[in-house]
mmCIF file of C-alpha atoms in Angstrom:
data_model
loop_
_atom_site.group_PDB
_atom_site.id
_atom_site.type_symbol
_atom_site.label_atom_id
_atom_site.label_comp_id
_atom_site.label_asym_id
_atom_site.label_seq_id
_atom_site.Cartn_x
_atom_site.Cartn_y
_atom_site.Cartn_z
ATOM 1 C CA UNK A 28 -0.067 0.267 -0.138
ATOM 2 C CA UNK A 29 3.113 2.388 -0.088
ATOM 3 C CA UNK A 30 2.742 5.704 -2.321
ATOM 4 C CA UNK A 31 5.191 4.094 -5.988
ATOM 5 C CA UNK A 32 7.957 5.043 -6.389
ATOM 6 C CA UNK A 33 9.039 5.072 -10.298
ATOM 7 C CA UNK A 34 13.623 4.995 -10.494
ATOM 8 C CA UNK A 35 13.913 8.207 -11.717
ATOM 9 C CA UNK A 36 13.694 10.629 -8.859
ATOM 10 C CA UNK A 37 11.099 14.218 -10.329
ATOM 11 C CA UNK A 38 13.341 16.432 -10.632
ATOM 12 C CA UNK A 39 15.496 14.109 -13.191
ATOM 13 C CA UNK A 40 12.079 13.443 -15.423
ATOM 14 C CA UNK A 41 10.874 15.750 -18.528
ATOM 15 C CA UNK A 42 6.902 15.571 -17.746
ATOM 16 C CA UNK A 43 4.834 14.934 -21.077
ATOM 17 C CA UNK A 44 1.831 14.600 -23.373
ATOM 18 C CA UNK A 45 1.571 10.700 -22.433
ATOM 19 C CA UNK A 46 1.960 10.825 -18.803
ATOM 20 C CA UNK A 47 -0.970 13.197 -18.879
ATOM 21 C CA UNK A 48 -2.806 10.557 -21.151
ATOM 22 C CA UNK A 49 -2.104 7.725 -18.503
ATOM 23 C CA UNK A 50 -2.809 8.944 -15.707
ATOM 24 C CA UNK A 51 -6.385 9.651 -16.868
ATOM 25 C CA UNK A 52 -6.739 6.854 -18.234
ATOM 26 C CA UNK A 53 -5.191 5.398 -15.204
ATOM 27 C CA UNK A 54 -8.443 7.935 -13.047
ATOM 28 C CA UNK A 55 -10.755 7.126 -15.407
ATOM 29 C CA UNK A 56 -10.016 3.631 -16.240
ATOM 30 C CA UNK A 57 -13.200 1.729 -16.790
ATOM 31 C CA UNK A 58 -12.112 -3.046 -17.246
ATOM 32 C CA UNK A 59 -9.754 -3.598 -19.828
ATOM 33 C CA UNK A 60 -6.405 -3.643 -20.374
ATOM 34 C CA UNK A 61 -3.466 -0.508 -21.166
ATOM 35 C CA UNK A 62 -1.418 -1.585 -23.914
ATOM 36 C CA UNK A 63 1.444 0.194 -23.677
ATOM 37 C CA UNK A 64 3.666 0.090 -26.697
ATOM 38 C CA UNK A 65 6.278 2.498 -28.470
ATOM 39 C CA UNK A 66 10.008 2.317 -30.324
ATOM 40 C CA UNK A 67 12.483 0.235 -28.060
ATOM 41 C CA UNK A 68 13.894 3.108 -25.666
ATOM 42 C CA UNK A 69 11.049 5.842 -26.218
ATOM 43 C CA UNK A 70 10.891 6.066 -22.482
ATOM 44 C CA UNK A 71 7.560 4.559 -22.299
ATOM 45 C CA UNK A 72 8.667 2.694 -18.640
ATOM 46 C CA UNK A 73 9.639 6.245 -17.058
ATOM 47 C CA UNK A 74 6.172 7.565 -19.086
ATOM 48 C CA UNK A 75 4.392 4.647 -16.723
ATOM 49 C CA UNK A 76 6.787 5.181 -14.211
ATOM 50 C CA UNK A 77 5.851 8.415 -13.215
ATOM 51 C CA UNK A 78 2.049 7.975 -14.597
ATOM 52 C CA UNK A 79 1.841 6.097 -11.329
ATOM 53 C CA UNK A 80 4.071 7.937 -8.844
ATOM 54 C CA UNK A 81 2.701 7.957 -5.344
ATOM 55 C CA UNK A 82 -0.221 5.912 -6.896
ATOM 56 C CA UNK A 83 -1.587 3.098 -3.209
ATOM 57 C CA UNK A 84 -2.217 -0.469 -4.552
ATOM 58 C CA UNK A 85 0.265 -1.012 -7.454
ATOM 59 C CA UNK A 86 1.685 -4.608 -7.423
ATOM 60 C CA UNK A 87 4.820 -4.094 -10.503
ATOM 61 C CA UNK A 88 7.082 -7.520 -12.061
ATOM 62 C CA UNK A 89 8.636 -7.700 -15.095
ATOM 63 C CA UNK A 90 7.798 -11.186 -17.365
ATOM 64 C CA UNK A 91 11.402 -12.744 -18.093
ATOM 65 C CA UNK A 92 9.331 -16.255 -18.744
ATOM 66 C CA UNK A 93 6.326 -18.224 -19.360
ATOM 67 C CA UNK A 94 6.189 -19.237 -16.219
ATOM 68 C CA UNK A 95 5.733 -15.864 -15.010
ATOM 69 C CA UNK A 96 2.807 -16.444 -13.701
ATOM 70 C CA UNK A 97 4.604 -18.701 -10.135
ATOM 71 C CA UNK A 98 7.018 -16.976 -9.947
ATOM 72 C CA UNK A 99 5.663 -13.836 -9.650
ATOM 73 C CA UNK A 100 3.213 -16.289 -6.977
ATOM 74 C CA UNK A 101 7.030 -16.421 -5.465
ATOM 75 C CA UNK A 102 7.573 -12.869 -4.783
ATOM 76 C CA UNK A 103 4.650 -11.842 -3.629
ATOM 77 C CA UNK A 104 5.113 -14.754 -1.325
ATOM 78 C CA UNK A 105 1.145 -16.404 -2.296
ATOM 79 C CA UNK A 106 0.744 -19.637 -2.942
ATOM 80 C CA UNK A 107 -1.553 -19.522 -6.722
ATOM 81 C CA UNK A 108 -3.962 -17.166 -8.171
ATOM 82 C CA UNK A 109 -7.006 -17.948 -5.449
ATOM 83 C CA UNK A 110 -4.219 -15.753 -2.929
ATOM 84 C CA UNK A 111 -3.348 -13.382 -5.119
ATOM 85 C CA UNK A 112 -7.041 -12.245 -6.420
ATOM 86 C CA UNK A 113 -7.847 -12.278 -2.800
ATOM 87 C CA UNK A 114 -4.745 -10.506 -1.846
ATOM 88 C CA UNK A 115 -5.702 -8.082 -4.823
ATOM 89 C CA UNK A 116 -9.322 -7.773 -3.699
ATOM 90 C CA UNK A 117 -8.391 -6.633 -0.064
ATOM 91 C CA UNK A 118 -6.068 -4.421 -1.738
ATOM 92 C CA UNK A 119 -9.708 -3.596 -3.558
ATOM 93 C CA UNK A 120 -10.398 -2.625 -0.030
ATOM 94 C CA UNK A 121 -7.953 -0.838 0.960
ATOM 95 C CA UNK A 122 -8.189 1.983 -0.938
ATOM 96 C CA UNK A 123 -10.690 3.156 -0.162
ATOM 97 C CA UNK A 124 -8.607 4.494 2.469
ATOM 98 C CA UNK A 125 -7.419 6.993 0.874
ATOM 99 C CA UNK A 126 -10.132 8.578 -1.321
ATOM 100 C CA UNK A 127 -7.885 10.812 -2.538
ATOM 101 C CA UNK A 128 -5.480 7.621 -5.165
ATOM 102 C CA UNK A 129 -5.501 8.577 -8.691
ATOM 103 C CA UNK A 130 -7.600 5.290 -8.444
ATOM 104 C CA UNK A 131 -9.792 2.574 -6.231
ATOM 105 C CA UNK A 132 -8.481 -0.252 -8.844
ATOM 106 C CA UNK A 133 -5.006 -1.825 -7.928
ATOM 107 C CA UNK A 134 -2.671 -2.405 -10.698
ATOM 108 C CA UNK A 135 -0.773 -4.539 -12.209
ATOM 109 C CA UNK A 136 2.092 -3.440 -14.361
ATOM 110 C CA UNK A 137 2.917 -6.073 -16.574
ATOM 111 C CA UNK A 138 6.730 -4.974 -17.670
ATOM 112 C CA UNK A 139 8.071 -7.243 -20.790
ATOM 113 C CA UNK A 140 11.360 -7.134 -21.936
ATOM 114 C CA UNK A 141 12.320 -7.576 -25.424
ATOM 115 C CA UNK A 142 14.100 -10.235 -25.264
ATOM 116 C CA UNK A 143 10.889 -12.170 -23.891
ATOM 117 C CA UNK A 144 8.829 -14.672 -26.292
ATOM 118 C CA UNK A 145 7.321 -17.017 -24.464
ATOM 119 C CA UNK A 146 4.552 -16.510 -21.636
ATOM 120 C CA UNK A 147 2.462 -14.111 -23.650
ATOM 121 C CA UNK A 148 -1.039 -15.189 -24.121
ATOM 122 C CA UNK A 149 -1.141 -16.297 -20.377
ATOM 123 C CA UNK A 150 -0.538 -12.177 -20.070
ATOM 124 C CA UNK A 151 -3.638 -12.130 -22.304
ATOM 125 C CA UNK A 152 -6.498 -14.630 -20.417
ATOM 126 C CA UNK A 153 -4.822 -12.533 -17.312
ATOM 127 C CA UNK A 154 -5.464 -9.146 -18.229
ATOM 128 C CA UNK A 155 -9.263 -10.880 -19.296
ATOM 129 C CA UNK A 156 -10.016 -12.377 -15.854
ATOM 130 C CA UNK A 157 -9.966 -9.968 -13.234
ATOM 131 C CA UNK A 158 -11.110 -7.219 -15.485
ATOM 132 C CA UNK A 159 -14.017 -8.073 -13.710
ATOM 133 C CA UNK A 160 -15.168 -7.761 -10.527
ATOM 134 C CA UNK A 161 -16.607 -11.356 -10.576
ATOM 135 C CA UNK A 162 -13.445 -11.428 -7.662
ATOM 136 C CA UNK A 163 -15.146 -8.695 -6.142
ATOM 137 C CA UNK A 164 -12.101 -6.486 -6.395
ATOM 138 C CA UNK A 165 -11.492 -5.662 -10.617
ATOM 139 C CA UNK A 166 -8.174 -5.881 -11.505
ATOM 140 C CA UNK A 167 -6.072 -2.689 -13.742
ATOM 141 C CA UNK A 168 -3.983 -4.713 -15.189
ATOM 142 C CA UNK A 169 -0.960 -1.991 -17.615
ATOM 143 C CA UNK A 170 1.941 -3.747 -19.402
ATOM 144 C CA UNK A 171 4.527 -1.751 -20.686
ATOM 145 C CA UNK A 172 5.917 -3.384 -24.046
ATOM 146 C CA UNK A 173 9.075 -2.762 -24.692
ATOM 147 C CA UNK A 174 8.784 -4.587 -28.337
ATOM 148 C CA UNK A 175 6.093 -4.277 -31.177
ATOM 149 C CA UNK A 176 5.736 -7.541 -32.605
ATOM 150 C CA UNK A 177 5.444 -7.811 -27.600
ATOM 151 C CA UNK A 178 2.844 -4.825 -27.159
ATOM 152 C CA UNK A 179 0.737 -6.859 -31.145
ATOM 153 C CA UNK A 180 0.919 -9.915 -29.806
ATOM 154 C CA UNK A 181 -0.707 -9.321 -26.826
ATOM 155 C CA UNK A 182 -4.957 -9.875 -26.821
ATOM 156 C CA UNK A 183 -6.969 -9.407 -24.671
ATOM 157 C CA UNK A 184 -10.561 -9.919 -26.289
ATOM 158 C CA UNK A 185 -9.958 -6.578 -28.981
ATOM 159 C CA UNK A 186 -10.178 -3.058 -29.009
ATOM 160 C CA UNK A 187 -13.600 -3.279 -27.119
ATOM 161 C CA UNK A 188 -11.914 -4.983 -23.626
ATOM 162 C CA UNK A 189 -8.155 -2.860 -24.118
ATOM 163 C CA UNK A 190 -6.567 0.344 -24.497
ATOM 164 C CA UNK A 191 -3.068 0.645 -27.232
ATOM 165 C CA UNK A 192 -1.576 3.769 -25.613
ATOM 166 C CA UNK A 193 1.735 5.440 -27.458
ATOM 167 C CA UNK A 194 5.262 6.363 -26.135
ATOM 168 C CA UNK A 195 6.482 8.059 -29.360
ATOM 169 C CA UNK A 196 10.033 9.615 -29.503
ATOM 170 C CA UNK A 197 10.742 12.925 -28.496
ATOM 171 C CA UNK A 198 9.066 16.598 -30.058
ATOM 172 C CA UNK A 199 11.443 19.787 -30.293
ATOM 173 C CA UNK A 200 10.763 20.638 -27.663
ATOM 174 C CA UNK A 201 10.604 17.883 -25.062
ATOM 175 C CA UNK A 202 14.031 16.915 -26.578
ATOM 176 C CA UNK A 203 15.064 20.103 -25.697
ATOM 177 C CA UNK A 204 13.807 20.275 -22.414
ATOM 178 C CA UNK A 205 16.197 16.780 -21.440
ATOM 179 C CA UNK A 206 19.185 17.518 -23.172
ATOM 180 C CA UNK A 207 19.161 21.564 -20.370
ATOM 181 C CA UNK A 208 18.986 19.110 -17.531
ATOM 182 C CA UNK A 209 21.962 17.467 -19.852
ATOM 183 C CA UNK A 210 23.762 20.639 -20.186
ATOM 184 C CA UNK A 211 23.238 20.506 -24.110
ATOM 185 C CA UNK A 212 21.041 22.516 -24.097
ATOM 186 C CA UNK A 213 22.997 25.027 -26.710
ATOM 187 C CA UNK A 214 23.886 22.571 -29.238
ATOM 188 C CA UNK A 215 20.377 20.469 -28.843
ATOM 189 C CA UNK A 216 20.227 19.886 -32.607
ATOM 190 C CA UNK A 217 23.906 18.442 -32.391
ATOM 191 C CA UNK A 218 22.338 15.630 -30.567
ATOM 192 C CA UNK A 219 19.909 15.686 -33.234
ATOM 193 C CA UNK A 220 21.448 15.041 -36.198
ATOM 194 C CA UNK A 221 23.833 12.252 -34.875
ATOM 195 C CA UNK A 222 20.997 9.997 -33.226
ATOM 196 C CA UNK A 223 17.271 11.330 -33.920
ATOM 197 C CA UNK A 224 14.931 11.800 -31.049
ATOM 198 C CA UNK A 225 14.469 9.053 -29.056
ATOM 199 C CA UNK A 226 15.267 9.478 -25.831
ATOM 200 C CA UNK A 227 18.016 6.010 -25.281
ATOM 201 C CA UNK A 228 19.850 7.816 -27.822
ATOM 202 C CA UNK A 229 20.436 11.107 -26.529
ATOM 203 C CA UNK A 230 21.049 9.205 -22.957
ATOM 204 C CA UNK A 231 23.504 6.767 -24.980
ATOM 205 C CA UNK A 232 24.807 10.132 -26.381
ATOM 206 C CA UNK A 233 25.095 12.418 -23.828
ATOM 207 C CA UNK A 234 27.077 9.205 -21.572
ATOM 208 C CA UNK A 235 28.732 8.739 -24.462
ATOM 209 C CA UNK A 236 30.069 12.682 -24.860
ATOM 210 C CA UNK A 237 30.216 12.116 -20.569
ATOM 211 C CA UNK A 238 33.345 9.912 -21.554
ATOM 212 C CA UNK A 239 35.258 11.345 -24.051
ATOM 213 C CA UNK A 240 33.362 9.951 -27.205
ATOM 214 C CA UNK A 241 33.082 13.025 -29.862
ATOM 215 C CA UNK A 242 29.418 13.359 -30.802
ATOM 216 C CA UNK A 243 29.949 12.629 -34.521
ATOM 217 C CA UNK A 244 30.895 9.413 -33.348
ATOM 218 C CA UNK A 245 28.682 8.686 -31.974
ATOM 219 C CA UNK A 246 26.744 8.937 -35.182
ATOM 220 C CA UNK A 247 29.091 7.182 -37.117
ATOM 221 C CA UNK A 248 27.831 4.738 -34.699
ATOM 222 C CA UNK A 249 24.446 4.773 -34.856
ATOM 223 C CA UNK A 250 24.921 5.287 -39.472
ATOM 224 C CA UNK A 251 26.373 1.783 -38.849
ATOM 225 C CA UNK A 252 23.066 0.658 -36.910
ATOM 226 C CA UNK A 253 19.929 1.701 -38.902
ATOM 227 C CA UNK A 254 22.365 1.191 -41.654
ATOM 228 C CA UNK A 255 23.131 -3.051 -41.530
ATOM 229 C CA UNK A 256 18.815 -2.683 -39.644
ATOM 230 C CA UNK A 257 17.910 -1.821 -43.325
ATOM 231 C CA UNK A 258 20.343 -3.959 -45.166
ATOM 232 C CA UNK A 259 18.475 -7.311 -43.373
ATOM 233 C CA UNK A 260 14.342 -6.324 -43.486
ATOM 234 C CA UNK A 261 15.509 -3.998 -47.338
ATOM 235 C CA UNK A 262 16.661 -8.700 -47.517
ATOM 236 C CA UNK A 263 13.447 -10.280 -45.805
ATOM 237 C CA UNK A 264 10.052 -11.786 -46.971
ATOM 238 C CA UNK A 265 8.061 -10.389 -44.726
ATOM 239 C CA UNK A 266 5.357 -12.178 -46.621
ATOM 240 C CA UNK A 267 5.363 -15.066 -49.236
ATOM 241 C CA UNK A 268 5.092 -12.769 -52.237
ATOM 242 C CA UNK A 269 6.526 -9.300 -50.764
ATOM 243 C CA UNK A 270 10.320 -7.904 -50.035
ATOM 244 C CA UNK A 271 11.611 -6.014 -47.728
ATOM 245 C CA UNK A 272 12.977 -3.891 -50.417
ATOM 246 C CA UNK A 273 9.399 -3.570 -51.848
ATOM 247 C CA UNK A 274 8.052 -2.362 -48.318
ATOM 248 C CA UNK A 275 10.666 0.285 -48.027
ATOM 249 C CA UNK A 276 10.652 1.603 -51.978
ATOM 250 C CA UNK A 277 6.473 2.254 -51.033
ATOM 251 C CA UNK A 278 8.025 3.307 -47.646
ATOM 252 C CA UNK A 279 9.748 5.648 -49.314
ATOM 253 C CA UNK A 280 6.899 6.861 -51.543
ATOM 254 C CA UNK A 281 4.630 7.528 -48.779
ATOM 255 C CA UNK A 282 6.997 9.624 -46.554
ATOM 256 C CA UNK A 283 5.770 10.519 -44.106
ATOM 257 C CA UNK A 284 2.378 9.704 -44.309
ATOM 258 C CA UNK A 285 3.680 5.805 -43.612
ATOM 259 C CA UNK A 286 2.179 2.950 -45.085
ATOM 260 C CA UNK A 287 -0.695 1.142 -44.557
ATOM 261 C CA UNK A 288 -0.291 -2.753 -43.749
ATOM 262 C CA UNK A 289 -1.012 -3.340 -47.632
ATOM 263 C CA UNK A 290 1.402 -3.877 -50.105
ATOM 264 C CA UNK A 291 1.515 -4.317 -54.191
ATOM 265 C CA UNK A 292 -1.816 -5.314 -53.329
ATOM 266 C CA UNK A 293 -0.851 -8.535 -50.787
ATOM 267 C CA UNK A 294 -1.893 -8.069 -46.682
ATOM 268 C CA UNK A 295 0.938 -7.591 -44.272
ATOM 269 C CA UNK A 296 0.334 -9.128 -41.309
ATOM 270 C CA UNK A 297 1.645 -7.126 -38.892
ATOM 271 C CA UNK A 298 2.220 -8.807 -35.504
ATOM 272 C CA UNK A 299 3.511 -11.517 -37.799
ATOM 273 C CA UNK A 300 6.532 -9.053 -39.398
ATOM 274 C CA UNK A 301 6.408 -7.548 -35.746
ATOM 275 C CA UNK A 302 8.431 -11.042 -35.084
ATOM 276 C CA UNK A 303 10.061 -11.793 -37.564
ATOM 277 C CA UNK A 304 11.402 -8.294 -37.810
ATOM 278 C CA UNK A 305 12.154 -9.135 -33.541
ATOM 279 C CA UNK A 306 13.629 -12.552 -34.848
ATOM 280 C CA UNK A 307 16.145 -11.150 -37.398
ATOM 281 C CA UNK A 308 17.308 -7.565 -35.299
ATOM 282 C CA UNK A 309 16.191 -5.721 -38.193
ATOM 283 C CA UNK A 310 14.454 -2.666 -36.411
ATOM 284 C CA UNK A 311 13.909 -0.702 -39.633
ATOM 285 C CA UNK A 312 10.339 -0.616 -39.726
ATOM 286 C CA UNK A 313 7.912 -0.684 -36.936
ATOM 287 C CA UNK A 314 4.344 -0.809 -36.135
ATOM 288 C CA UNK A 315 1.561 2.182 -35.218
ATOM 289 C CA UNK A 316 -0.876 0.362 -33.296
ATOM 290 C CA UNK A 317 -3.260 3.297 -32.795
ATOM 291 C CA UNK A 318 -2.062 4.582 -36.715
ATOM 292 C CA UNK A 319 -2.257 1.237 -38.593
ATOM 293 C CA UNK A 320 0.273 2.148 -40.439
ATOM 294 C CA UNK A 321 3.474 0.464 -40.831
ATOM 295 C CA UNK A 322 6.670 3.503 -40.220
ATOM 296 C CA UNK A 323 10.403 3.779 -41.025
ATOM 297 C CA UNK A 324 11.823 3.287 -37.754
ATOM 298 C CA UNK A 325 13.624 6.767 -37.363
ATOM 299 C CA UNK A 326 15.016 9.937 -40.054
ATOM 300 C CA UNK A 327 18.456 7.740 -40.133
ATOM 301 C CA UNK A 328 16.570 4.403 -41.143
ATOM 302 C CA UNK A 329 15.122 6.678 -43.863
ATOM 303 C CA UNK A 330 18.296 8.154 -45.045
ATOM 304 C CA UNK A 331 20.017 4.550 -45.428
ATOM 305 C CA UNK A 332 17.180 2.928 -46.973
ATOM 306 C CA UNK A 333 17.028 6.164 -49.772
ATOM 307 C CA UNK A 334 21.553 5.223 -50.161
ATOM 308 C CA UNK A 335 20.553 1.656 -50.328
ATOM 309 C CA UNK A 336 18.116 1.824 -53.262
ATOM 310 C CA UNK A 337 20.643 3.955 -55.654
ATOM 311 C CA UNK A 338 23.254 0.815 -55.483
ATOM 312 C CA UNK A 339 23.172 -0.541 -58.370
#
C-alpha cells in the first residue's frame, strides 16, 4: 500500500503529454487492459512510472519466461491464483481508506522486456480474467511492452477489451528540455543530428560525451546500426510475394505518412512482421497500432534506405 516510487527522481524527468494521458486512463479506468507501446527505448517505462508516481495499490512484475505467474506468486508470497486474487481484493478494500488515490482499483503493472518470447498469451488471458469484479475487486492490468512484437501479440479480446497508448519519440521541445537537464541546451541540434529524437539514444549520446566520445563518433555508430538494420530488413521475405526491399520502396514513396498494411496488393500481417523483425534483429520499420500504419523507425533508417536503394 506504499505510494509507488519511480526509479528516477522527479526533477530528473521531463513531463510529457503522454504521462497525463496515462494518468487520466488510470483515473478513469473502465475494466479493460492498457497496453503501452512504442519504439524500443522511447521512454515507455519512465512515462509509465511517472504516471503512477505516488499511486497506492500497485504490484509490479517483469515477465521474462513462460512460467512468469508462478514466479510472481512466489515473489508476492502467495501460493496460487486464488490467493493472489484474494490479496488484490484486500488491496482494493484498503484503497477505500485513501480517497485521494488516483484510482480505486489495484494496478498490476507487467513489464515485458524485448527478449521475452514465451508467456505473452498468458498475459492476455490474465488481463481478461481479472478485469471484472467477479472476485469482488477488478484489477487494472497495465502492460509495458518493450517491443512492437510483444505489444501486437497481446490480445485481451479485441479493441473493446484493451486500450493502446503509444509513447512516441520526443518532440523538439521535449528534446530541448531533456538536453537542458544534461547541460546541452545550446547544442541540442547537434545531438538530434547525431541520433534523432529517441530518448534512449539521446541518453547514450550524453553518456558517451561524458566518457570523451565525440558526437561525430556517436553519429557514425548510429548510422552503422541503421545501415545494418535496413540491409537486413530489405533481405526479409515479409510475405510469400513481398520482400522487405519492396516494402521499403513504398515507405519512401509515402514518407512521412507511412503505409497501410498492404504492399503490392498483398496484406502484411503486422503481428507476424513484428515477430520477424524481432527475430532477425532488423528494426528498420515499425507498425503503429493506433495509426494502423508502417513507418521507418527513424530519419537515419530512411536515409539508409535511400542510400541502399540508390546503389546499382
